[in-house]
Amino acid sequence: MKQGSANKIKLGIFVSLGLLLFTAGIYLIGERRQLFSSTFRVKGIYKDVGGLQVGNNVRFSGINIGTVENIEIISDTSVRVDMVLEEDTRKFIKSDSKAIIGSDGLMGNKVVNIVPGTSAKPPINDNDLIQTAVPVSMDEILYQLKITTENSSAITGNLFAITQAIRSGKGTMGKLFMDTVFAENLDQAILNIRLGTKGFEQNMDAAKKSFLLRGALKKRKDKSEDKPKEGK
Amino acid sequence: MLIAFFEELGLATSFMLRFFKQALRPPFEFNELARQAYLTGYKSLPLVAVTGFIMGLVLTIQSRPTLAAFGAESWLPAMVAVSIVREIGPVITALIFAGKVGSGIGAELASMRVTEQIDAMEVSGINPFKYIIVTRVVSATVMLPVLVIFSDAISLYGAYIGVNLKGDVSFQLFFLQVFEKLKFIDIYPAFIKTIFFGFAIGLISCYKGLHAARGTEGVGQAANAAVVTASLAVFILDMIAVQMTSFFM
């Protein structure tokens, strides 16, 4: 074989390999975009898509099954999102499934998560409208956090006022904790109650032994002993 | 100085127009074209492969600490792939191509001119422009995109090795992440601009070689001017390509 001819073969192999690599790259990118597989389309109407872009992934149970094909404003309050999904997954996406816009991690891209519907429902059709749920935006979270912080601030303010009042001996709790005279009075009152109860107990013992009340007490005792027998 | 610049620009423009006129008119020198394609393309592959591999490996190793600081090491394959395919692969390969092939063409044509071989061709009835210039410019235009494809593929393999030096990512997962983030808008503009890079390198090298000063000193100057001007042209074309791509994105 001539040298020139061998070089031409080498050149041919070189160019063919290059073209093959290029085609493989194009195919692999196209495959990720469902260009070479059977697909179907669904649409979702949202009030706010929160930064979703064309080409973002659509997930079902955490698996990438498609991409966002088009995003279009259809009125002043609604945005239509067209999604291209793999045909193989259609049987799992029921007509009451919900498409919720989420985020791929804290710093990641936006994704559309399709939440499975009830298994009794029929699968969604091509070009059908899928139910949507309002995604929780970062702004909304921050707004809620602001309200919570304001409430916490008000609560701690009130708590501060209460503890101040207690420390200065105002109100029942303040007197209870801070007033030494009140504590002494309370001690005395408890002592008096104790003495009073003791006196009452002694009186009752004396009454039981008294012949005037003995009959009445015996009747009462008999009555209470009869009651369990009736119950049997 | 300004007059000399415009004179040079005018000469280069007429050279380019002459190239198109000769390139589109038969007869075509297919055998010489194949020989030149073999020399510029196939023979450049080892150099492009080695630089491509190192490029991917180094870029990955250098990018890792910055991404690790954000806890985003899993983004390494995607980030490196986009950098390689969009920018680094085409530009670095074009610069290497300008260094190897551009200097070769410049020196070869300059020495042919100095030794009056081009004049001898004209006397013997061969169209030197068609035989020497057209074949070299066309082969550079066609071969550089093919070399860039190889360079990108090998760079990605280098990046895979780089990712696995301090991590553990399977071959399949690496390329899944790469093609997950790559889009057609990354591939096509990069591919189209390499065609222009190849054309510019071929044309400038031939122009500088053909217009070399007489004497052996002129050969060295022509080779040097071919590389410097072709490399500068690559950067200017790249800037225009980036602006155009961002306009359409």
PDB file of C-alpha atoms in Angstrom, chain B:
ATOM      1  CA  MET B   1       2.039  53.928  10.307  1.00  0.00           C
ATOM      2  CA  LEU B   2      -1.706  54.318   9.690  1.00  0.00           C
ATOM      3  CA  ILE B   3      -1.171  54.223   5.929  1.00  0.00           C
ATOM      4  CA  ALA B   4       0.918  51.061   6.293  1.00  0.00           C
ATOM      5  CA  PHE B   5      -1.862  49.471   8.387  1.00  0.00           C
ATOM      6  CA  PHE B   6      -4.532  50.247   5.787  1.00  0.00           C
ATOM      7  CA  GLU B   7      -2.249  49.073   2.994  1.00  0.00           C
ATOM      8  CA  GLU B   8      -1.772  45.771   4.849  1.00  0.00           C
ATOM      9  CA  LEU B   9      -5.521  45.484   5.457  1.00  0.00           C
ATOM     10  CA  GLY B  10      -6.265  46.131   1.798  1.00  0.00           C
ATOM     11  CA  LEU B  11      -3.727  43.519   0.719  1.00  0.00           C
ATOM     12  CA  ALA B  12      -5.162  40.981   3.172  1.00  0.00           C
ATOM     13  CA  THR B  13      -8.717  41.652   1.956  1.00  0.00           C
ATOM     14  CA  SER B  14      -7.762  41.212  -1.692  1.00  0.00           C
ATOM     15  CA  PHE B  15      -5.889  38.024  -0.666  1.00  0.00           C
ATOM     16  CA  MET B  16      -9.071  36.711   0.985  1.00  0.00           C
ATOM     17  CA  LEU B  17     -11.237  37.577  -2.028  1.00  0.00           C
ATOM     18  CA  ARG B  18      -8.720  35.867  -4.313  1.00  0.00           C
ATOM     19  CA  PHE B  19      -8.909  32.801  -2.060  1.00  0.00           C
ATOM     20  CA  PHE B  20     -12.727  32.582  -2.418  1.00  0.00           C
ATOM     21  CA  LYS B  21     -12.478  33.097  -6.172  1.00  0.00           C
ATOM     22  CA  GLN B  22      -9.907  30.324  -6.528  1.00  0.00           C
ATOM     23  CA  ALA B  23     -11.539  27.985  -4.001  1.00  0.00           C
ATOM     24  CA  LEU B  24     -14.898  27.943  -5.772  1.00  0.00           C
ATOM     25  CA  ARG B  25     -13.506  27.540  -9.271  1.00  0.00           C
ATOM     26  CA  PRO B  26     -12.564  24.051 -10.585  1.00  0.00           C
ATOM     27  CA  PRO B  27     -10.328  22.130 -10.950  1.00  0.00           C
ATOM     28  CA  PHE B  28     -10.068  21.151  -7.275  1.00  0.00           C
ATOM     29  CA  GLU B  29      -6.831  19.741  -5.850  1.00  0.00           C
ATOM     30  CA  PHE B  30      -8.382  16.957  -3.760  1.00  0.00           C
ATOM     31  CA  ASN B  31      -5.214  14.912  -3.413  1.00  0.00           C
ATOM     32  CA  GLU B  32      -3.218  17.853  -2.089  1.00  0.00           C
ATOM     33  CA  LEU B  33      -6.174  18.802   0.134  1.00  0.00           C
ATOM     34  CA  ALA B  34      -6.199  15.290   1.652  1.00  0.00           C
ATOM     35  CA  ARG B  35      -2.417  15.463   2.190  1.00  0.00           C
ATOM     36  CA  GLN B  36      -2.696  18.830   3.887  1.00  0.00           C
ATOM     37  CA  ALA B  37      -5.653  17.660   6.005  1.00  0.00           C
ATOM     38  CA  TYR B  38      -3.570  14.684   7.115  1.00  0.00           C
ATOM     39  CA  LEU B  39      -0.645  16.946   8.031  1.00  0.00           C
ATOM     40  CA  THR B  40      -2.655  19.674   9.770  1.00  0.00           C
ATOM     41  CA  GLY B  41      -5.323  17.491  11.372  1.00  0.00           C
ATOM     42  CA  TYR B  42      -4.141  13.958  12.011  1.00  0.00           C
ATOM     43  CA  LYS B  43      -0.567  14.973  12.814  1.00  0.00           C
ATOM     44  CA  SER B  44      -1.773  17.581  15.331  1.00  0.00           C
ATOM     45  CA  LEU B  45      -3.913  15.096  17.254  1.00  0.00           C
ATOM     46  CA  PRO B  46      -1.262  13.891  19.772  1.00  0.00           C
ATOM     47  CA  LEU B  47      -0.385  17.460  20.794  1.00  0.00           C
ATOM     48  CA  VAL B  48      -4.047  18.485  21.031  1.00  0.00           C
ATOM     49  CA  ALA B  49      -4.875  15.305  22.990  1.00  0.00           C
ATOM     50  CA  VAL B  50      -2.153  15.885  25.582  1.00  0.00           C
ATOM     51  CA  THR B  51      -2.994  19.563  26.078  1.00  0.00           C
ATOM     52  CA  GLY B  52      -6.716  18.761  26.174  1.00  0.00           C
ATOM     53  CA  PHE B  53      -6.239  16.140  28.874  1.00  0.00           C
ATOM     54  CA  ILE B  54      -4.073  18.450  31.006  1.00  0.00           C
ATOM     55  CA  MET B  55      -6.531  21.305  30.471  1.00  0.00           C
ATOM     56  CA  GLY B  56      -9.485  19.278  31.797  1.00  0.00           C
ATOM     57  CA  LEU B  57      -7.506  17.876  34.705  1.00  0.00           C
ATOM     58  CA  VAL B  58      -6.045  21.216  35.813  1.00  0.00           C
ATOM     59  CA  LEU B  59      -9.295  23.135  35.413  1.00  0.00           C
ATOM     60  CA  THR B  60     -11.067  20.594  37.634  1.00  0.00           C
ATOM     61  CA  ILE B  61      -8.364  20.613  40.307  1.00  0.00           C
ATOM     62  CA  GLN B  62      -8.273  24.430  40.349  1.00  0.00           C
ATOM     63  CA  SER B  63     -12.067  24.817  40.467  1.00  0.00           C
ATOM     64  CA  ARG B  64     -12.640  22.319  43.267  1.00  0.00           C
ATOM     65  CA  PRO B  65     -11.625  24.506  46.287  1.00  0.00           C
ATOM     66  CA  THR B  66     -13.896  27.388  45.223  1.00  0.00           C
ATOM     67  CA  LEU B  67     -16.885  25.093  44.736  1.00  0.00           C
ATOM     68  CA  ALA B  68     -16.064  23.182  47.932  1.00  0.00           C
ATOM     69  CA  ALA B  69     -16.241  26.479  49.875  1.00  0.00           C
ATOM     70  CA  PHE B  70     -19.910  26.690  48.851  1.00  0.00           C
ATOM     71  CA  GLY B  71     -20.524  22.991  49.434  1.00  0.00           C
ATOM     72  CA  ALA B  72     -21.217  22.647  45.706  1.00  0.00           C
ATOM     73  CA  GLU B  73     -18.638  20.022  44.701  1.00  0.00           C
ATOM     74  CA  SER B  74     -21.352  18.062  42.947  1.00  0.00           C
ATOM     75  CA  TRP B  75     -21.537  20.924  40.440  1.00  0.00           C
ATOM     76  CA  LEU B  76     -17.923  20.334  39.396  1.00  0.00           C
ATOM     77  CA  PRO B  77     -18.616  18.112  36.331  1.00  0.00           C
ATOM     78  CA  ALA B  78     -21.294  20.447  34.982  1.00  0.00           C
ATOM     79  CA  MET B  79     -19.231  23.597  35.534  1.00  0.00           C
ATOM     80  CA  VAL B  80     -16.074  22.152  34.003  1.00  0.00           C
ATOM     81  CA  ALA B  81     -18.021  20.740  31.033  1.00  0.00           C
ATOM     82  CA  VAL B  82     -19.626  24.076  30.212  1.00  0.00           C
ATOM     83  CA  SER B  83     -16.262  25.866  30.506  1.00  0.00           C
ATOM     84  CA  ILE B  84     -14.513  23.331  28.279  1.00  0.00           C
ATOM     85  CA  VAL B  85     -17.159  23.038  25.576  1.00  0.00           C
ATOM     86  CA  ARG B  86     -18.053  26.710  25.373  1.00  0.00           C
ATOM     87  CA  GLU B  87     -14.731  28.413  25.681  1.00  0.00           C
ATOM     88  CA  ILE B  88     -11.564  26.719  26.822  1.00  0.00           C
ATOM     89  CA  GLY B  89     -11.638  23.770  24.390  1.00  0.00           C
ATOM     90  CA  PRO B  90     -12.076  25.819  21.194  1.00  0.00           C
ATOM     91  CA  VAL B  91      -9.750  28.672  22.175  1.00  0.00           C
ATOM     92  CA  ILE B  92      -6.862  26.628  23.588  1.00  0.00           C
ATOM     93  CA  THR B  93      -7.013  24.138  20.705  1.00  0.00           C
ATOM     94  CA  ALA B  94      -7.086  27.022  18.202  1.00  0.00           C
ATOM     95  CA  LEU B  95      -4.043  28.611  19.869  1.00  0.00           C
ATOM     96  CA  ILE B  96      -2.136  25.320  19.769  1.00  0.00           C
ATOM     97  CA  PHE B  97      -3.223  24.853  16.169  1.00  0.00           C
ATOM     98  CA  ALA B  98      -1.995  28.377  15.361  1.00  0.00           C
ATOM     99  CA  GLY B  99       1.318  27.592  17.051  1.00  0.00           C
ATOM    100  CA  LYS B 100       1.878  24.274  15.327  1.00  0.00           C
ATOM    101  CA  VAL B 101       0.158  24.542  11.955  1.00  0.00           C
ATOM    102  CA  GLY B 102       0.247  28.338  11.517  1.00  0.00           C
ATOM    103  CA  SER B 103       3.981  28.576  12.081  1.00  0.00           C
ATOM    104  CA  GLY B 104       4.522  25.558   9.813  1.00  0.00           C
ATOM    105  CA  ILE B 105       2.504  27.053   6.956  1.00  0.00           C
ATOM    106  CA  GLY B 106       4.114  30.481   7.426  1.00  0.00           C
ATOM    107  CA  ALA B 107       7.660  29.101   7.402  1.00  0.00           C
ATOM    108  CA  GLU B 108       6.988  26.649   4.566  1.00  0.00           C
ATOM    109  CA  LEU B 109       5.441  29.243   2.268  1.00  0.00           C
ATOM    110  CA  ALA B 110       8.065  31.827   3.132  1.00  0.00           C
ATOM    111  CA  SER B 111      10.895  29.411   2.294  1.00  0.00           C
ATOM    112  CA  MET B 112       9.085  28.426  -0.922  1.00  0.00           C
ATOM    113  CA  ARG B 113       8.946  32.077  -1.831  1.00  0.00           C
ATOM    114  CA  VAL B 114      12.561  32.723  -0.848  1.00  0.00           C
ATOM    115  CA  THR B 115      13.773  29.755  -2.910  1.00  0.00           C
ATOM    116  CA  GLU B 116      11.504  30.874  -5.779  1.00  0.00           C
ATOM    117  CA  GLN B 117       9.593  27.584  -5.877  1.00  0.00           C
ATOM    118  CA  ILE B 118       6.308  29.477  -6.210  1.00  0.00           C
ATOM    119  CA  ASP B 119       7.621  31.306  -9.267  1.00  0.00           C
ATOM    120  CA  ALA B 120       8.765  27.960 -10.684  1.00  0.00           C
ATOM    121  CA  MET B 121       5.234  26.571 -10.258  1.00  0.00           C
ATOM    122  CA  GLU B 122       3.754  29.434 -12.200  1.00  0.00           C
ATOM    123  CA  VAL B 123       6.284  28.830 -14.997  1.00  0.00           C
ATOM    124  CA  SER B 124       5.427  25.118 -15.114  1.00  0.00           C
ATOM    125  CA  GLY B 125       1.709  25.913 -15.526  1.00  0.00           C
ATOM    126  CA  ILE B 126       0.468  25.002 -12.012  1.00  0.00           C
ATOM    127  CA  ASN B 127      -1.730  27.570 -10.284  1.00  0.00           C
ATOM    128  CA  PRO B 128       0.282  28.072  -7.046  1.00  0.00           C
ATOM    129  CA  PHE B 129      -2.547  29.882  -5.303  1.00  0.00           C
ATOM    130  CA  LYS B 130      -4.957  27.023  -5.871  1.00  0.00           C
ATOM    131  CA  TYR B 131      -2.422  24.303  -5.132  1.00  0.00           C
ATOM    132  CA  ILE B 132      -0.719  25.846  -2.100  1.00  0.00           C
ATOM    133  CA  ILE B 133      -3.037  28.413  -0.511  1.00  0.00           C
ATOM    134  CA  VAL B 134      -6.535  27.023  -1.109  1.00  0.00           C
ATOM    135  CA  THR B 135      -5.655  23.507   0.040  1.00  0.00           C
ATOM    136  CA  ARG B 136      -3.977  24.747   3.228  1.00  0.00           C
ATOM    137  CA  VAL B 137      -6.710  27.197   4.183  1.00  0.00           C
ATOM    138  CA  VAL B 138      -9.497  24.675   3.477  1.00  0.00           C
ATOM    139  CA  SER B 139      -7.707  21.912   5.403  1.00  0.00           C
ATOM    140  CA  ALA B 140      -7.190  24.247   8.405  1.00  0.00           C
ATOM    141  CA  THR B 141     -10.871  25.299   8.249  1.00  0.00           C
ATOM    142  CA  VAL B 142     -12.104  21.698   8.187  1.00  0.00           C
ATOM    143  CA  MET B 143      -9.567  20.112  10.543  1.00  0.00           C
ATOM    144  CA  LEU B 144      -9.707  22.536  13.465  1.00  0.00           C
ATOM    145  CA  PRO B 145     -13.379  21.766  14.334  1.00  0.00           C
ATOM    146  CA  VAL B 146     -12.583  18.026  14.244  1.00  0.00           C
ATOM    147  CA  LEU B 147      -9.575  18.580  16.514  1.00  0.00           C
ATOM    148  CA  VAL B 148     -11.722  20.634  18.899  1.00  0.00           C
ATOM    149  CA  ILE B 149     -14.220  17.751  19.163  1.00  0.00           C
ATOM    150  CA  PHE B 150     -11.363  15.408  20.114  1.00  0.00           C
ATOM    151  CA  SER B 151      -9.932  18.003  22.478  1.00  0.00           C
ATOM    152  CA  ASP B 152     -13.305  18.485  24.228  1.00  0.00           C
ATOM    153  CA  ALA B 153     -13.820  14.737  24.616  1.00  0.00           C
ATOM    154  CA  ILE B 154     -10.310  14.182  26.004  1.00  0.00           C
ATOM    155  CA  SER B 155     -10.602  17.259  28.270  1.00  0.00           C
ATOM    156  CA  LEU B 156     -13.812  15.856  29.729  1.00  0.00           C
ATOM    157  CA  TYR B 157     -12.008  12.595  30.397  1.00  0.00           C
ATOM    158  CA  GLY B 158      -9.220  14.603  32.091  1.00  0.00           C
ATOM    159  CA  ALA B 159     -11.891  16.370  34.151  1.00  0.00           C
ATOM    160  CA  TYR B 160     -13.309  12.972  35.153  1.00  0.00           C
ATOM    161  CA  ILE B 161      -9.852  11.931  36.390  1.00  0.00           C
ATOM    162  CA  GLY B 162      -9.539  15.317  38.172  1.00  0.00           C
ATOM    163  CA  VAL B 163     -12.888  14.883  39.925  1.00  0.00           C
ATOM    164  CA  ASN B 164     -11.863  11.417  41.111  1.00  0.00           C
ATOM    165  CA  LEU B 165      -8.509  12.516  42.519  1.00  0.00           C
ATOM    166  CA  LYS B 166     -10.232  13.779  45.663  1.00  0.00           C
ATOM    167  CA  GLY B 167     -13.731  12.471  45.230  1.00  0.00           C
ATOM    168  CA  ASP B 168     -15.613   9.430  44.061  1.00  0.00           C
ATOM    169  CA  VAL B 169     -17.849   9.937  41.059  1.00  0.00           C
ATOM    170  CA  SER B 170     -18.601   7.048  38.714  1.00  0.00           C
ATOM    171  CA  PHE B 171     -17.908   7.398  34.978  1.00  0.00           C
ATOM    172  CA  GLN B 172     -21.620   7.114  34.209  1.00  0.00           C
ATOM    173  CA  LEU B 173     -22.663   9.700  36.821  1.00  0.00           C
ATOM    174  CA  PHE B 174     -19.958  12.124  35.670  1.00  0.00           C
ATOM    175  CA  PHE B 175     -21.117  12.078  32.057  1.00  0.00           C
ATOM    176  CA  LEU B 176     -24.786  12.132  33.109  1.00  0.00           C
ATOM    177  CA  GLN B 177     -24.098  15.341  35.046  1.00  0.00           C
ATOM    178  CA  VAL B 178     -22.107  16.732  32.115  1.00  0.00           C
ATOM    179  CA  PHE B 179     -24.854  16.179  29.554  1.00  0.00           C
ATOM    180  CA  GLU B 180     -27.519  17.218  32.046  1.00  0.00           C
ATOM    181  CA  LYS B 181     -26.157  20.754  32.043  1.00  0.00           C
ATOM    182  CA  LEU B 182     -24.913  21.028  28.453  1.00  0.00           C
ATOM    183  CA  LYS B 183     -27.358  22.506  25.993  1.00  0.00           C
ATOM    184  CA  PHE B 184     -27.345  22.906  22.220  1.00  0.00           C
ATOM    185  CA  ILE B 185     -26.587  26.596  22.757  1.00  0.00           C
ATOM    186  CA  ASP B 186     -23.281  25.481  24.297  1.00  0.00           C
ATOM    187  CA  ILE B 187     -22.350  23.168  21.418  1.00  0.00           C
ATOM    188  CA  TYR B 188     -23.382  24.874  18.182  1.00  0.00           C
ATOM    189  CA  PRO B 189     -21.861  28.356  18.640  1.00  0.00           C
ATOM    190  CA  ALA B 190     -18.637  26.752  19.888  1.00  0.00           C
ATOM    191  CA  PHE B 191     -18.528  24.474  16.848  1.00  0.00           C
ATOM    192  CA  ILE B 192     -19.283  27.296  14.395  1.00  0.00           C
ATOM    193  CA  LYS B 193     -16.646  29.594  15.851  1.00  0.00           C
ATOM    194  CA  THR B 194     -13.957  26.919  15.449  1.00  0.00           C
ATOM    195  CA  ILE B 195     -14.659  26.905  11.698  1.00  0.00           C
ATOM    196  CA  PHE B 196     -13.895  30.643  11.652  1.00  0.00           C
ATOM    197  CA  PHE B 197     -10.832  30.128  13.863  1.00  0.00           C
ATOM    198  CA  GLY B 198      -9.480  27.494  11.432  1.00  0.00           C
ATOM    199  CA  PHE B 199     -10.187  29.696   8.439  1.00  0.00           C
ATOM    200  CA  ALA B 200      -8.477  32.707  10.053  1.00  0.00           C
ATOM    201  CA  ILE B 201      -5.422  30.673  11.082  1.00  0.00           C
ATOM    202  CA  GLY B 202      -5.048  29.134   7.621  1.00  0.00           C
ATOM    203  CA  LEU B 203      -5.598  32.379   5.755  1.00  0.00           C
ATOM    204  CA  ILE B 204      -3.339  34.535   7.962  1.00  0.00           C
ATOM    205  CA  SER B 205      -0.533  31.955   7.961  1.00  0.00           C
ATOM    206  CA  CYS B 206      -0.656  31.651   4.164  1.00  0.00           C
ATOM    207  CA  TYR B 207      -0.784  35.423   3.748  1.00  0.00           C
ATOM    208  CA  LYS B 208       2.176  35.992   6.052  1.00  0.00           C
ATOM    209  CA  GLY B 209       4.163  33.189   4.400  1.00  0.00           C
ATOM    210  CA  LEU B 210       3.434  34.354   0.875  1.00  0.00           C
ATOM    211  CA  HIS B 211       4.295  37.963   1.651  1.00  0.00           C
ATOM    212  CA  ALA B 212       7.542  37.168   3.473  1.00  0.00           C
ATOM    213  CA  ALA B 213      10.547  39.353   2.918  1.00  0.00           C
ATOM    214  CA  ARG B 214      13.273  37.936   0.720  1.00  0.00           C
ATOM    215  CA  GLY B 215      16.145  36.166   2.473  1.00  0.00           C
ATOM    216  CA  THR B 216      16.392  33.522   5.176  1.00  0.00           C
ATOM    217  CA  GLU B 217      15.558  36.073   7.853  1.00  0.00           C
ATOM    218  CA  GLY B 218      12.179  36.561   6.214  1.00  0.00           C
ATOM    219  CA  VAL B 219      11.301  32.893   6.833  1.00  0.00           C
ATOM    220  CA  GLY B 220      11.630  33.256  10.592  1.00  0.00           C
ATOM    221  CA  GLN B 221       9.785  36.555  10.584  1.00  0.00           C
ATOM    222  CA  ALA B 222       6.956  35.087   8.510  1.00  0.00           C
ATOM    223  CA  ALA B 223       6.574  32.117  10.850  1.00  0.00           C
ATOM    224  CA  ASN B 224       6.573  34.396  13.873  1.00  0.00           C
ATOM    225  CA  ALA B 225       4.127  36.885  12.333  1.00  0.00           C
ATOM    226  CA  ALA B 226       1.838  34.010  11.283  1.00  0.00           C
ATOM    227  CA  VAL B 227       1.561  32.675  14.851  1.00  0.00           C
ATOM    228  CA  VAL B 228       1.200  36.059  16.543  1.00  0.00           C
ATOM    229  CA  THR B 229      -1.387  37.438  14.097  1.00  0.00           C
ATOM    230  CA  ALA B 230      -3.361  34.172  13.942  1.00  0.00           C
ATOM    231  CA  SER B 231      -3.485  33.959  17.772  1.00  0.00           C
ATOM    232  CA  LEU B 232      -4.660  37.562  17.987  1.00  0.00           C
ATOM    233  CA  ALA B 233      -7.297  36.852  15.344  1.00  0.00           C
ATOM    234  CA  VAL B 234      -8.517  33.865  17.391  1.00  0.00           C
ATOM    235  CA  PHE B 235      -9.093  36.103  20.430  1.00  0.00           C
ATOM    236  CA  ILE B 236     -10.818  38.820  18.398  1.00  0.00           C
ATOM    237  CA  LEU B 237     -13.076  36.279  16.672  1.00  0.00           C
ATOM    238  CA  ASP B 238     -13.823  34.687  20.033  1.00  0.00           C
ATOM    239  CA  MET B 239     -14.900  38.034  21.480  1.00  0.00           C
ATOM    240  CA  ILE B 240     -17.219  38.623  18.500  1.00  0.00           C
ATOM    241  CA  ALA B 241     -18.601  35.062  18.772  1.00  0.00           C
ATOM    242  CA  VAL B 242     -19.342  35.491  22.503  1.00  0.00           C
ATOM    243  CA  GLN B 243     -21.136  38.780  21.865  1.00  0.00           C
ATOM    244  CA  MET B 244     -23.203  37.219  19.085  1.00  0.00           C
ATOM    245  CA  THR B 245     -24.063  34.148  21.180  1.00  0.00           C
ATOM    246  CA  SER B 246     -25.157  36.251  24.155  1.00  0.00           C
ATOM    247  CA  PHE B 247     -27.251  38.373  21.765  1.00  0.00           C
ATOM    248  CA  PHE B 248     -29.196  35.306  20.603  1.00  0.00           C
ATOM    249  CA  MET B 249     -29.476  33.660  24.053  1.00  0.00           C
TER     250      MET B 249
END
